[in-house]
Amino acid sequence: MIRPPLILISPSIEKEGVEFGDRSISLSEPYPRAVAGAGGIPLTMPVGRSRELIAECVFRCDGILLTGGDDIDPRLYGNGLPAKLRRTVSTTPDGGERDLRELILIDEIFRQGKPMLAICRGHQLLNAALGGTLIVDIPSQVPGALNHRRMDRRSAMVHEVRLTQRSLLSKIQVSGHWA
C-alpha cells in the first residue's frame, strides 16, 4: 500500500490567540484542505527556531508548503526601500521570528533536497532567501502594473502566467496540460 505524502505547512503568527490571549499560530483552512484534497496529509510546522527541530520536521515530511501572511522584514531584502514605504510594512507579530524560522526551513529544504511550494509571502521569502529583492507597493513602485491584490478572487485564477521557454516548469507542462 502506498502511503499518502506528509506535507509540512508553515503557519502564520497571530498577535492574540483565542485560548490564552497570547501569540498563536494560525493556518488558513484552505491550505490543509487543499493538501488533503490532493491526497496528502497536512502537518502544521511547530514554532521555534531550533535548527534541529526544523531539520527533523523536514526529514520526516515528503514536501513543504510555505504559506502567505504578514510582510517580510525589509532588512532581509534591503533594496533601498524609501522610508515612506518602509513605514507601511507590517512585519510578523512575533518580531520577525517567523521570518527567521522560515529562513532556516528554506535552508533545510535545500540541504535535504525536499520539494517545496511557496505561495504569496512564502514565495517572497524564498526570493529574499536566495538574494532577491521585493517590491513592497506595486501600484506606487510599478505604475500601470496589474492589480495582484484581488481578495474577491483569492481562491481563483486572477491572471495568466507565461512560462520561460526551456525552464523546468515549462518542461513539466505537456502540450497545454500539466503532466
Short mmCIF file of N, CA and C in Angstrom, two decimals:
data_model
loop_
_atom_site.label_atom_id
_atom_site.label_comp_id
_atom_site.label_asym_id
_atom_site.label_seq_id
_atom_site.Cartn_x
_atom_site.Cartn_y
_atom_site.Cartn_z
N MET A 1 0.84 -1.18 0.00
CA MET A 1 0.00 0.00 0.00
C MET A 1 0.88 1.25 0.00
N ILE A 2 0.56 2.19 -0.83
CA ILE A 2 1.31 3.44 -0.92
C ILE A 2 0.79 4.39 0.15
N ARG A 3 1.71 4.94 0.92
CA ARG A 3 1.30 5.87 1.98
C ARG A 3 1.18 7.27 1.39
N PRO A 4 0.17 8.02 1.81
CA PRO A 4 0.00 9.39 1.31
C PRO A 4 1.16 10.27 1.76
N PRO A 5 1.55 11.24 0.95
CA PRO A 5 2.67 12.11 1.33
C PRO A 5 2.32 13.01 2.51
N LEU A 6 3.28 13.18 3.39
CA LEU A 6 3.15 14.05 4.55
C LEU A 6 3.69 15.43 4.15
N ILE A 7 2.84 16.45 4.21
CA ILE A 7 3.21 17.79 3.76
C ILE A 7 3.26 18.74 4.96
N LEU A 8 4.45 19.28 5.21
CA LEU A 8 4.67 20.23 6.30
C LEU A 8 4.22 21.61 5.84
N ILE A 9 3.38 22.26 6.63
CA ILE A 9 2.84 23.57 6.27
C ILE A 9 3.29 24.60 7.30
N SER A 10 3.89 25.69 6.82
CA SER A 10 4.34 26.75 7.72
C SER A 10 3.16 27.68 8.04
N PRO A 11 2.84 27.83 9.32
CA PRO A 11 1.70 28.67 9.70
C PRO A 11 2.09 30.14 9.86
N SER A 12 1.07 30.98 9.90
CA SER A 12 1.24 32.39 10.25
C SER A 12 1.28 32.52 11.77
N ILE A 13 1.58 33.72 12.21
CA ILE A 13 1.57 34.02 13.64
C ILE A 13 0.52 35.10 13.88
N GLU A 14 -0.31 34.90 14.89
CA GLU A 14 -1.32 35.87 15.27
C GLU A 14 -0.90 36.56 16.55
N LYS A 15 -1.21 37.84 16.64
CA LYS A 15 -0.86 38.65 17.80
C LYS A 15 -1.53 38.14 19.07
N GLU A 16 -2.78 37.71 18.92
CA GLU A 16 -3.53 37.30 20.10
C GLU A 16 -4.39 36.09 19.78
N GLY A 17 -4.11 34.99 20.44
CA GLY A 17 -4.87 33.78 20.23
C GLY A 17 -6.16 33.78 21.04
N VAL A 18 -7.07 32.91 20.68
CA VAL A 18 -8.36 32.82 21.34
C VAL A 18 -8.25 32.21 22.73
N GLU A 19 -7.47 31.16 22.86
CA GLU A 19 -7.45 30.40 24.11
C GLU A 19 -6.82 31.15 25.28
N PHE A 20 -5.62 31.68 25.11
CA PHE A 20 -4.92 32.31 26.22
C PHE A 20 -4.63 33.79 26.02
N GLY A 21 -4.99 34.32 24.87
CA GLY A 21 -4.75 35.73 24.60
C GLY A 21 -3.30 36.06 24.30
N ASP A 22 -2.49 35.04 24.08
CA ASP A 22 -1.08 35.26 23.73
C ASP A 22 -0.86 34.98 22.24
N ARG A 23 0.37 35.17 21.77
CA ARG A 23 0.64 34.87 20.36
C ARG A 23 0.29 33.41 20.06
N SER A 24 -0.22 33.19 18.86
CA SER A 24 -0.64 31.85 18.46
C SER A 24 -0.28 31.60 17.01
N ILE A 25 -0.19 30.33 16.66
CA ILE A 25 -0.03 30.02 15.25
C ILE A 25 -1.40 30.09 14.60
N SER A 26 -1.42 30.36 13.31
CA SER A 26 -2.66 30.49 12.57
C SER A 26 -2.46 29.89 11.19
N LEU A 27 -3.40 29.09 10.77
CA LEU A 27 -3.31 28.48 9.46
C LEU A 27 -4.67 28.56 8.79
N SER A 28 -4.73 29.28 7.69
CA SER A 28 -5.97 29.41 6.94
C SER A 28 -6.40 28.02 6.45
N GLU A 29 -7.66 27.68 6.65
CA GLU A 29 -8.17 26.35 6.33
C GLU A 29 -7.95 25.89 4.89
N PRO A 30 -7.97 26.78 3.89
CA PRO A 30 -7.77 26.28 2.53
C PRO A 30 -6.44 25.56 2.31
N TYR A 31 -5.39 25.91 3.06
CA TYR A 31 -4.10 25.22 2.86
C TYR A 31 -4.19 23.73 3.21
N PRO A 32 -4.56 23.36 4.44
CA PRO A 32 -4.63 21.92 4.73
C PRO A 32 -5.73 21.20 3.95
N ARG A 33 -6.81 21.92 3.64
CA ARG A 33 -7.86 21.30 2.82
C ARG A 33 -7.33 20.95 1.43
N ALA A 34 -6.56 21.86 0.84
CA ALA A 34 -6.00 21.61 -0.50
C ALA A 34 -5.02 20.44 -0.46
N VAL A 35 -4.19 20.39 0.57
CA VAL A 35 -3.23 19.28 0.70
C VAL A 35 -3.99 17.96 0.83
N ALA A 36 -4.99 17.92 1.72
CA ALA A 36 -5.77 16.70 1.91
C ALA A 36 -6.55 16.36 0.63
N GLY A 37 -7.09 17.37 -0.03
CA GLY A 37 -7.83 17.15 -1.27
C GLY A 37 -6.98 16.57 -2.39
N ALA A 38 -5.67 16.86 -2.32
CA ALA A 38 -4.75 16.33 -3.33
C ALA A 38 -4.18 14.98 -2.91
N GLY A 39 -4.66 14.45 -1.77
CA GLY A 39 -4.21 13.13 -1.34
C GLY A 39 -3.10 13.13 -0.32
N GLY A 40 -2.72 14.30 0.17
CA GLY A 40 -1.65 14.38 1.16
C GLY A 40 -2.18 14.46 2.58
N ILE A 41 -1.27 14.36 3.51
CA ILE A 41 -1.60 14.54 4.92
C ILE A 41 -0.94 15.83 5.38
N PRO A 42 -1.75 16.85 5.72
CA PRO A 42 -1.18 18.14 6.15
C PRO A 42 -0.68 18.06 7.59
N LEU A 43 0.48 18.65 7.83
CA LEU A 43 1.07 18.72 9.16
C LEU A 43 1.54 20.15 9.39
N THR A 44 1.04 20.79 10.45
CA THR A 44 1.42 22.17 10.74
C THR A 44 2.78 22.20 11.43
N MET A 45 3.66 23.03 10.92
CA MET A 45 5.01 23.16 11.48
C MET A 45 4.96 23.82 12.86
N PRO A 46 5.74 23.31 13.81
CA PRO A 46 5.77 23.94 15.14
C PRO A 46 6.55 25.25 15.10
N VAL A 47 6.34 26.07 16.14
CA VAL A 47 7.08 27.32 16.25
C VAL A 47 8.45 27.05 16.87
N GLY A 48 9.29 28.07 16.84
CA GLY A 48 10.64 27.95 17.39
C GLY A 48 11.67 27.99 16.28
N ARG A 49 12.91 28.33 16.66
CA ARG A 49 13.97 28.44 15.67
C ARG A 49 15.04 27.36 15.84
N SER A 50 14.71 26.28 16.50
CA SER A 50 15.67 25.20 16.69
C SER A 50 15.96 24.55 15.34
N ARG A 51 17.20 24.68 14.88
CA ARG A 51 17.57 24.07 13.60
C ARG A 51 17.37 22.56 13.65
N GLU A 52 17.64 21.96 14.80
CA GLU A 52 17.48 20.51 14.94
C GLU A 52 16.02 20.10 14.75
N LEU A 53 15.09 20.84 15.38
CA LEU A 53 13.67 20.53 15.25
C LEU A 53 13.20 20.75 13.82
N ILE A 54 13.59 21.85 13.22
CA ILE A 54 13.19 22.15 11.84
C ILE A 54 13.76 21.10 10.89
N ALA A 55 15.01 20.73 11.09
CA ALA A 55 15.64 19.71 10.24
C ALA A 55 14.91 18.38 10.35
N GLU A 56 14.50 18.01 11.56
CA GLU A 56 13.78 16.75 11.77
C GLU A 56 12.40 16.79 11.11
N CYS A 57 11.73 17.93 11.20
CA CYS A 57 10.42 18.08 10.54
C CYS A 57 10.57 17.91 9.03
N VAL A 58 11.57 18.56 8.46
CA VAL A 58 11.81 18.46 7.02
C VAL A 58 12.15 17.02 6.65
N PHE A 59 12.98 16.37 7.45
CA PHE A 59 13.40 15.00 7.19
C PHE A 59 12.20 14.05 7.14
N ARG A 60 11.27 14.24 8.08
CA ARG A 60 10.14 13.32 8.20
C ARG A 60 9.04 13.57 7.18
N CYS A 61 9.02 14.73 6.53
CA CYS A 61 7.94 15.03 5.59
C CYS A 61 8.39 14.76 4.16
N ASP A 62 7.39 14.72 3.27
CA ASP A 62 7.66 14.46 1.86
C ASP A 62 7.68 15.73 1.03
N GLY A 63 7.18 16.82 1.58
CA GLY A 63 7.16 18.10 0.88
C GLY A 63 6.80 19.20 1.87
N ILE A 64 7.05 20.43 1.48
CA ILE A 64 6.82 21.58 2.35
C ILE A 64 6.01 22.62 1.60
N LEU A 65 5.08 23.25 2.33
CA LEU A 65 4.27 24.34 1.79
C LEU A 65 4.56 25.59 2.62
N LEU A 66 5.11 26.62 1.97
CA LEU A 66 5.33 27.92 2.61
C LEU A 66 4.13 28.78 2.28
N THR A 67 3.43 29.24 3.30
CA THR A 67 2.15 29.92 3.13
C THR A 67 2.28 31.44 3.07
N GLY A 68 1.15 32.08 2.89
CA GLY A 68 1.07 33.54 2.87
C GLY A 68 1.01 34.11 4.28
N GLY A 69 0.84 35.42 4.36
CA GLY A 69 0.74 36.05 5.67
C GLY A 69 1.30 37.46 5.66
N ASP A 70 1.83 37.85 6.82
CA ASP A 70 2.36 39.20 7.00
C ASP A 70 3.55 39.49 6.10
N ASP A 71 3.88 40.78 6.02
CA ASP A 71 5.04 41.22 5.24
C ASP A 71 6.34 40.67 5.82
N ILE A 72 7.34 40.63 4.99
CA ILE A 72 8.68 40.21 5.40
C ILE A 72 9.46 41.43 5.84
N ASP A 73 10.25 41.28 6.87
CA ASP A 73 11.07 42.38 7.37
C ASP A 73 11.96 42.90 6.25
N PRO A 74 11.85 44.19 5.92
CA PRO A 74 12.62 44.76 4.80
C PRO A 74 14.14 44.61 4.96
N ARG A 75 14.62 44.41 6.16
CA ARG A 75 16.06 44.22 6.35
C ARG A 75 16.56 42.94 5.69
N LEU A 76 15.63 42.00 5.40
CA LEU A 76 16.02 40.74 4.78
C LEU A 76 16.20 40.84 3.28
N TYR A 77 15.67 41.88 2.68
CA TYR A 77 15.84 42.04 1.23
C TYR A 77 16.36 43.42 0.88
N GLY A 78 16.61 44.25 1.87
CA GLY A 78 17.16 45.60 1.78
C GLY A 78 17.51 46.12 0.41
N ASN A 79 16.55 46.55 -0.32
CA ASN A 79 16.81 47.10 -1.65
C ASN A 79 16.61 48.62 -1.67
N GLY A 80 17.03 49.29 -0.59
CA GLY A 80 16.92 50.74 -0.55
C GLY A 80 15.49 51.21 -0.51
N LEU A 81 14.66 50.55 0.27
CA LEU A 81 13.25 50.90 0.39
C LEU A 81 13.10 52.29 0.99
N PRO A 82 12.40 53.18 0.31
CA PRO A 82 12.20 54.53 0.85
C PRO A 82 11.50 54.48 2.21
N ALA A 83 11.85 55.41 3.10
CA ALA A 83 11.29 55.45 4.46
C ALA A 83 9.76 55.48 4.43
N LYS A 84 9.20 56.22 3.48
CA LYS A 84 7.74 56.32 3.38
C LYS A 84 7.11 54.94 3.18
N LEU A 85 7.71 54.10 2.35
CA LEU A 85 7.18 52.75 2.12
C LEU A 85 7.55 51.81 3.26
N ARG A 86 8.72 51.99 3.84
CA ARG A 86 9.15 51.13 4.95
C ARG A 86 8.13 51.19 6.09
N ARG A 87 7.54 52.35 6.32
CA ARG A 87 6.55 52.52 7.39
C ARG A 87 5.26 51.76 7.10
N THR A 88 5.01 51.40 5.85
CA THR A 88 3.78 50.69 5.51
C THR A 88 3.91 49.17 5.67
N VAL A 89 5.11 48.68 5.90
CA VAL A 89 5.35 47.25 6.00
C VAL A 89 4.92 46.76 7.38
N SER A 90 4.02 45.77 7.40
CA SER A 90 3.55 45.21 8.67
C SER A 90 4.19 43.85 8.88
N THR A 91 5.28 43.82 9.62
CA THR A 91 6.00 42.57 9.83
C THR A 91 5.26 41.66 10.80
N THR A 92 5.76 40.48 10.99
CA THR A 92 5.08 39.48 11.80
C THR A 92 4.96 39.92 13.26
N PRO A 93 3.86 39.56 13.92
CA PRO A 93 3.63 39.97 15.31
C PRO A 93 4.65 39.41 16.30
N ASP A 94 5.45 38.45 15.86
CA ASP A 94 6.45 37.86 16.75
C ASP A 94 7.82 38.52 16.59
N GLY A 95 7.82 39.73 16.03
CA GLY A 95 9.08 40.46 15.89
C GLY A 95 10.03 39.88 14.86
N GLY A 96 9.51 39.17 13.89
CA GLY A 96 10.35 38.61 12.83
C GLY A 96 10.80 37.18 13.07
N GLU A 97 10.32 36.57 14.15
CA GLU A 97 10.69 35.17 14.43
C GLU A 97 10.24 34.24 13.30
N ARG A 98 9.06 34.51 12.74
CA ARG A 98 8.58 33.67 11.64
C ARG A 98 9.54 33.77 10.46
N ASP A 99 9.99 34.98 10.15
CA ASP A 99 10.94 35.16 9.05
C ASP A 99 12.18 34.29 9.28
N LEU A 100 12.73 34.37 10.47
CA LEU A 100 13.96 33.63 10.78
C LEU A 100 13.73 32.12 10.77
N ARG A 101 12.60 31.69 11.35
CA ARG A 101 12.27 30.26 11.35
C ARG A 101 12.14 29.74 9.92
N GLU A 102 11.46 30.50 9.07
CA GLU A 102 11.25 30.04 7.70
C GLU A 102 12.52 30.15 6.86
N LEU A 103 13.42 31.04 7.20
CA LEU A 103 14.72 31.07 6.51
C LEU A 103 15.51 29.80 6.84
N ILE A 104 15.45 29.38 8.10
CA ILE A 104 16.10 28.11 8.48
C ILE A 104 15.41 26.97 7.75
N LEU A 105 14.08 27.02 7.68
CA LEU A 105 13.31 25.99 6.98
C LEU A 105 13.72 25.90 5.51
N ILE A 106 13.82 27.04 4.84
CA ILE A 106 14.23 27.06 3.43
C ILE A 106 15.62 26.47 3.27
N ASP A 107 16.53 26.84 4.16
CA ASP A 107 17.89 26.30 4.11
C ASP A 107 17.85 24.77 4.24
N GLU A 108 17.04 24.27 5.17
CA GLU A 108 16.93 22.82 5.35
C GLU A 108 16.28 22.13 4.15
N ILE A 109 15.31 22.77 3.56
CA ILE A 109 14.65 22.20 2.38
C ILE A 109 15.68 21.98 1.27
N PHE A 110 16.50 23.00 1.03
CA PHE A 110 17.53 22.86 0.00
C PHE A 110 18.61 21.86 0.42
N ARG A 111 19.01 21.89 1.69
CA ARG A 111 20.04 20.98 2.17
C ARG A 111 19.60 19.53 2.02
N GLN A 112 18.32 19.26 2.31
CA GLN A 112 17.80 17.90 2.24
C GLN A 112 17.19 17.54 0.88
N GLY A 113 17.08 18.52 -0.01
CA GLY A 113 16.55 18.26 -1.34
C GLY A 113 15.09 17.88 -1.37
N LYS A 114 14.29 18.53 -0.54
CA LYS A 114 12.85 18.22 -0.49
C LYS A 114 12.08 19.16 -1.42
N PRO A 115 10.96 18.68 -1.97
CA PRO A 115 10.13 19.56 -2.82
C PRO A 115 9.39 20.59 -1.96
N MET A 116 9.17 21.76 -2.56
CA MET A 116 8.54 22.86 -1.84
C MET A 116 7.61 23.61 -2.78
N LEU A 117 6.51 24.09 -2.21
CA LEU A 117 5.62 25.01 -2.91
C LEU A 117 5.53 26.25 -2.04
N ALA A 118 5.84 27.40 -2.61
CA ALA A 118 5.81 28.66 -1.87
C ALA A 118 4.70 29.53 -2.45
N ILE A 119 3.79 29.97 -1.59
CA ILE A 119 2.64 30.77 -2.02
C ILE A 119 2.74 32.15 -1.40
N CYS A 120 2.55 33.18 -2.20
CA CYS A 120 2.47 34.56 -1.76
C CYS A 120 3.66 34.94 -0.87
N ARG A 121 3.44 35.15 0.42
CA ARG A 121 4.52 35.52 1.32
C ARG A 121 5.66 34.48 1.27
N GLY A 122 5.28 33.21 1.19
CA GLY A 122 6.28 32.15 1.12
C GLY A 122 7.18 32.31 -0.10
N HIS A 123 6.59 32.67 -1.23
CA HIS A 123 7.35 32.89 -2.46
C HIS A 123 8.26 34.10 -2.32
N GLN A 124 7.75 35.15 -1.66
CA GLN A 124 8.55 36.35 -1.44
C GLN A 124 9.74 36.05 -0.52
N LEU A 125 9.51 35.26 0.54
CA LEU A 125 10.61 34.93 1.45
C LEU A 125 11.64 34.05 0.75
N LEU A 126 11.18 33.13 -0.06
CA LEU A 126 12.10 32.30 -0.84
C LEU A 126 12.97 33.18 -1.72
N ASN A 127 12.37 34.15 -2.37
CA ASN A 127 13.11 35.09 -3.21
C ASN A 127 14.16 35.84 -2.39
N ALA A 128 13.76 36.34 -1.22
CA ALA A 128 14.70 37.07 -0.35
C ALA A 128 15.81 36.14 0.14
N ALA A 129 15.47 34.89 0.48
CA ALA A 129 16.46 33.93 0.95
C ALA A 129 17.52 33.65 -0.11
N LEU A 130 17.12 33.74 -1.36
CA LEU A 130 18.05 33.48 -2.47
C LEU A 130 18.73 34.75 -2.97
N GLY A 131 18.59 35.85 -2.20
CA GLY A 131 19.29 37.09 -2.54
C GLY A 131 18.50 38.07 -3.38
N GLY A 132 17.23 37.82 -3.60
CA GLY A 132 16.41 38.70 -4.42
C GLY A 132 15.90 39.91 -3.65
N THR A 133 15.29 40.80 -4.37
CA THR A 133 14.68 41.99 -3.76
C THR A 133 13.17 41.90 -3.96
N LEU A 134 12.45 42.76 -3.25
CA LEU A 134 11.00 42.74 -3.34
C LEU A 134 10.47 44.13 -3.64
N ILE A 135 9.32 44.16 -4.27
CA ILE A 135 8.59 45.41 -4.48
C ILE A 135 7.51 45.42 -3.40
N VAL A 136 7.56 46.41 -2.53
CA VAL A 136 6.65 46.47 -1.39
C VAL A 136 5.27 46.94 -1.79
N ASP A 137 5.19 47.93 -2.65
CA ASP A 137 3.91 48.51 -3.05
C ASP A 137 3.87 48.61 -4.57
N ILE A 138 3.31 47.61 -5.19
CA ILE A 138 3.31 47.53 -6.66
C ILE A 138 2.70 48.78 -7.29
N PRO A 139 1.53 49.27 -6.85
CA PRO A 139 0.95 50.45 -7.51
C PRO A 139 1.87 51.68 -7.51
N SER A 140 2.59 51.92 -6.41
CA SER A 140 3.43 53.12 -6.37
C SER A 140 4.82 52.88 -6.95
N GLN A 141 5.31 51.66 -6.89
CA GLN A 141 6.65 51.37 -7.38
C GLN A 141 6.68 50.92 -8.83
N VAL A 142 5.56 50.42 -9.34
CA VAL A 142 5.47 49.96 -10.74
C VAL A 142 4.17 50.49 -11.32
N PRO A 143 4.14 51.77 -11.70
CA PRO A 143 2.91 52.36 -12.25
C PRO A 143 2.40 51.56 -13.46
N GLY A 144 1.10 51.36 -13.51
CA GLY A 144 0.49 50.64 -14.63
C GLY A 144 0.53 49.13 -14.49
N ALA A 145 1.05 48.61 -13.38
CA ALA A 145 1.14 47.16 -13.20
C ALA A 145 -0.24 46.56 -12.93
N LEU A 146 -0.37 45.29 -13.21
CA LEU A 146 -1.58 44.53 -12.97
C LEU A 146 -1.90 44.51 -11.47
N ASN A 147 -3.18 44.66 -11.11
CA ASN A 147 -3.59 44.60 -9.71
C ASN A 147 -3.55 43.14 -9.24
N HIS A 148 -2.59 42.84 -8.34
CA HIS A 148 -2.45 41.48 -7.83
C HIS A 148 -3.23 41.25 -6.53
N ARG A 149 -3.72 42.29 -5.93
CA ARG A 149 -4.44 42.15 -4.66
C ARG A 149 -5.94 42.04 -4.95
N ARG A 150 -6.36 40.86 -5.33
CA ARG A 150 -7.75 40.60 -5.68
C ARG A 150 -8.38 39.70 -4.64
N MET A 151 -8.73 40.27 -3.49
CA MET A 151 -9.31 39.49 -2.40
C MET A 151 -10.67 38.90 -2.80
N ASP A 152 -11.32 39.51 -3.77
CA ASP A 152 -12.60 38.97 -4.25
C ASP A 152 -12.39 37.67 -5.02
N ARG A 153 -11.14 37.39 -5.42
CA ARG A 153 -10.85 36.18 -6.19
C ARG A 153 -9.68 35.42 -5.60
N ARG A 154 -9.52 35.46 -4.27
CA ARG A 154 -8.32 34.90 -3.64
C ARG A 154 -8.16 33.40 -3.85
N SER A 155 -9.22 32.70 -4.20
CA SER A 155 -9.10 31.27 -4.46
C SER A 155 -9.33 30.94 -5.94
N ALA A 156 -9.26 31.95 -6.78
CA ALA A 156 -9.46 31.75 -8.21
C ALA A 156 -8.29 32.34 -8.99
N MET A 157 -8.18 31.92 -10.24
CA MET A 157 -7.13 32.47 -11.08
C MET A 157 -7.44 33.93 -11.39
N VAL A 158 -6.45 34.79 -11.23
CA VAL A 158 -6.63 36.22 -11.46
C VAL A 158 -6.05 36.62 -12.81
N HIS A 159 -4.94 36.00 -13.19
CA HIS A 159 -4.32 36.32 -14.48
C HIS A 159 -3.47 35.14 -14.94
N GLU A 160 -3.21 35.11 -16.21
CA GLU A 160 -2.37 34.06 -16.79
C GLU A 160 -0.91 34.34 -16.47
N VAL A 161 -0.11 33.30 -16.52
CA VAL A 161 1.33 33.41 -16.31
C VAL A 161 2.02 32.75 -17.49
N ARG A 162 3.00 33.43 -18.04
CA ARG A 162 3.77 32.85 -19.15
C ARG A 162 5.01 32.17 -18.58
N LEU A 163 5.28 30.98 -19.09
CA LEU A 163 6.45 30.23 -18.64
C LEU A 163 7.64 30.56 -19.53
N THR A 164 8.81 30.62 -18.93
CA THR A 164 10.03 30.85 -19.68
C THR A 164 10.35 29.58 -20.47
N GLN A 165 10.62 29.75 -21.76
CA GLN A 165 10.92 28.59 -22.60
C GLN A 165 12.12 27.84 -22.05
N ARG A 166 12.05 26.54 -22.12
CA ARG A 166 13.10 25.62 -21.68
C ARG A 166 13.36 25.66 -20.18
N SER A 167 12.47 26.31 -19.40
CA SER A 167 12.60 26.27 -17.94
C SER A 167 12.10 24.92 -17.45
N LEU A 168 12.44 24.57 -16.22
CA LEU A 168 11.99 23.31 -15.65
C LEU A 168 10.46 23.23 -15.65
N LEU A 169 9.81 24.32 -15.26
CA LEU A 169 8.35 24.32 -15.21
C LEU A 169 7.74 24.14 -16.59
N SER A 170 8.34 24.77 -17.62
CA SER A 170 7.79 24.62 -18.97
C SER A 170 7.98 23.19 -19.48
N LYS A 171 9.01 22.49 -19.01
CA LYS A 171 9.23 21.10 -19.41
C LYS A 171 8.20 20.17 -18.78
N ILE A 172 7.69 20.56 -17.60
CA ILE A 172 6.68 19.75 -16.92
C ILE A 172 5.35 19.84 -17.66
N GLN A 173 5.08 21.01 -18.24
CA GLN A 173 3.83 21.18 -18.97
C GLN A 173 3.94 20.44 -20.29
N VAL A 174 2.96 19.63 -20.57
CA VAL A 174 2.98 18.83 -21.79
C VAL A 174 1.81 19.25 -22.67
N SER A 175 2.09 19.81 -23.81
CA SER A 175 1.10 20.24 -24.80
C SER A 175 -0.14 20.88 -24.19
N GLY A 176 0.10 21.89 -23.39
CA GLY A 176 -1.01 22.66 -22.82
C GLY A 176 -1.65 22.04 -21.59
N HIS A 177 -1.19 20.88 -21.18
CA HIS A 177 -1.73 20.21 -20.00
C HIS A 177 -0.59 19.87 -19.05
N TRP A 178 -0.90 19.86 -17.78
CA TRP A 178 0.13 19.51 -16.80
C TRP A 178 0.31 18.02 -16.75
N ALA A 179 1.55 17.59 -16.69
CA ALA A 179 1.86 16.15 -16.63
C ALA A 179 1.53 15.58 -15.27
#
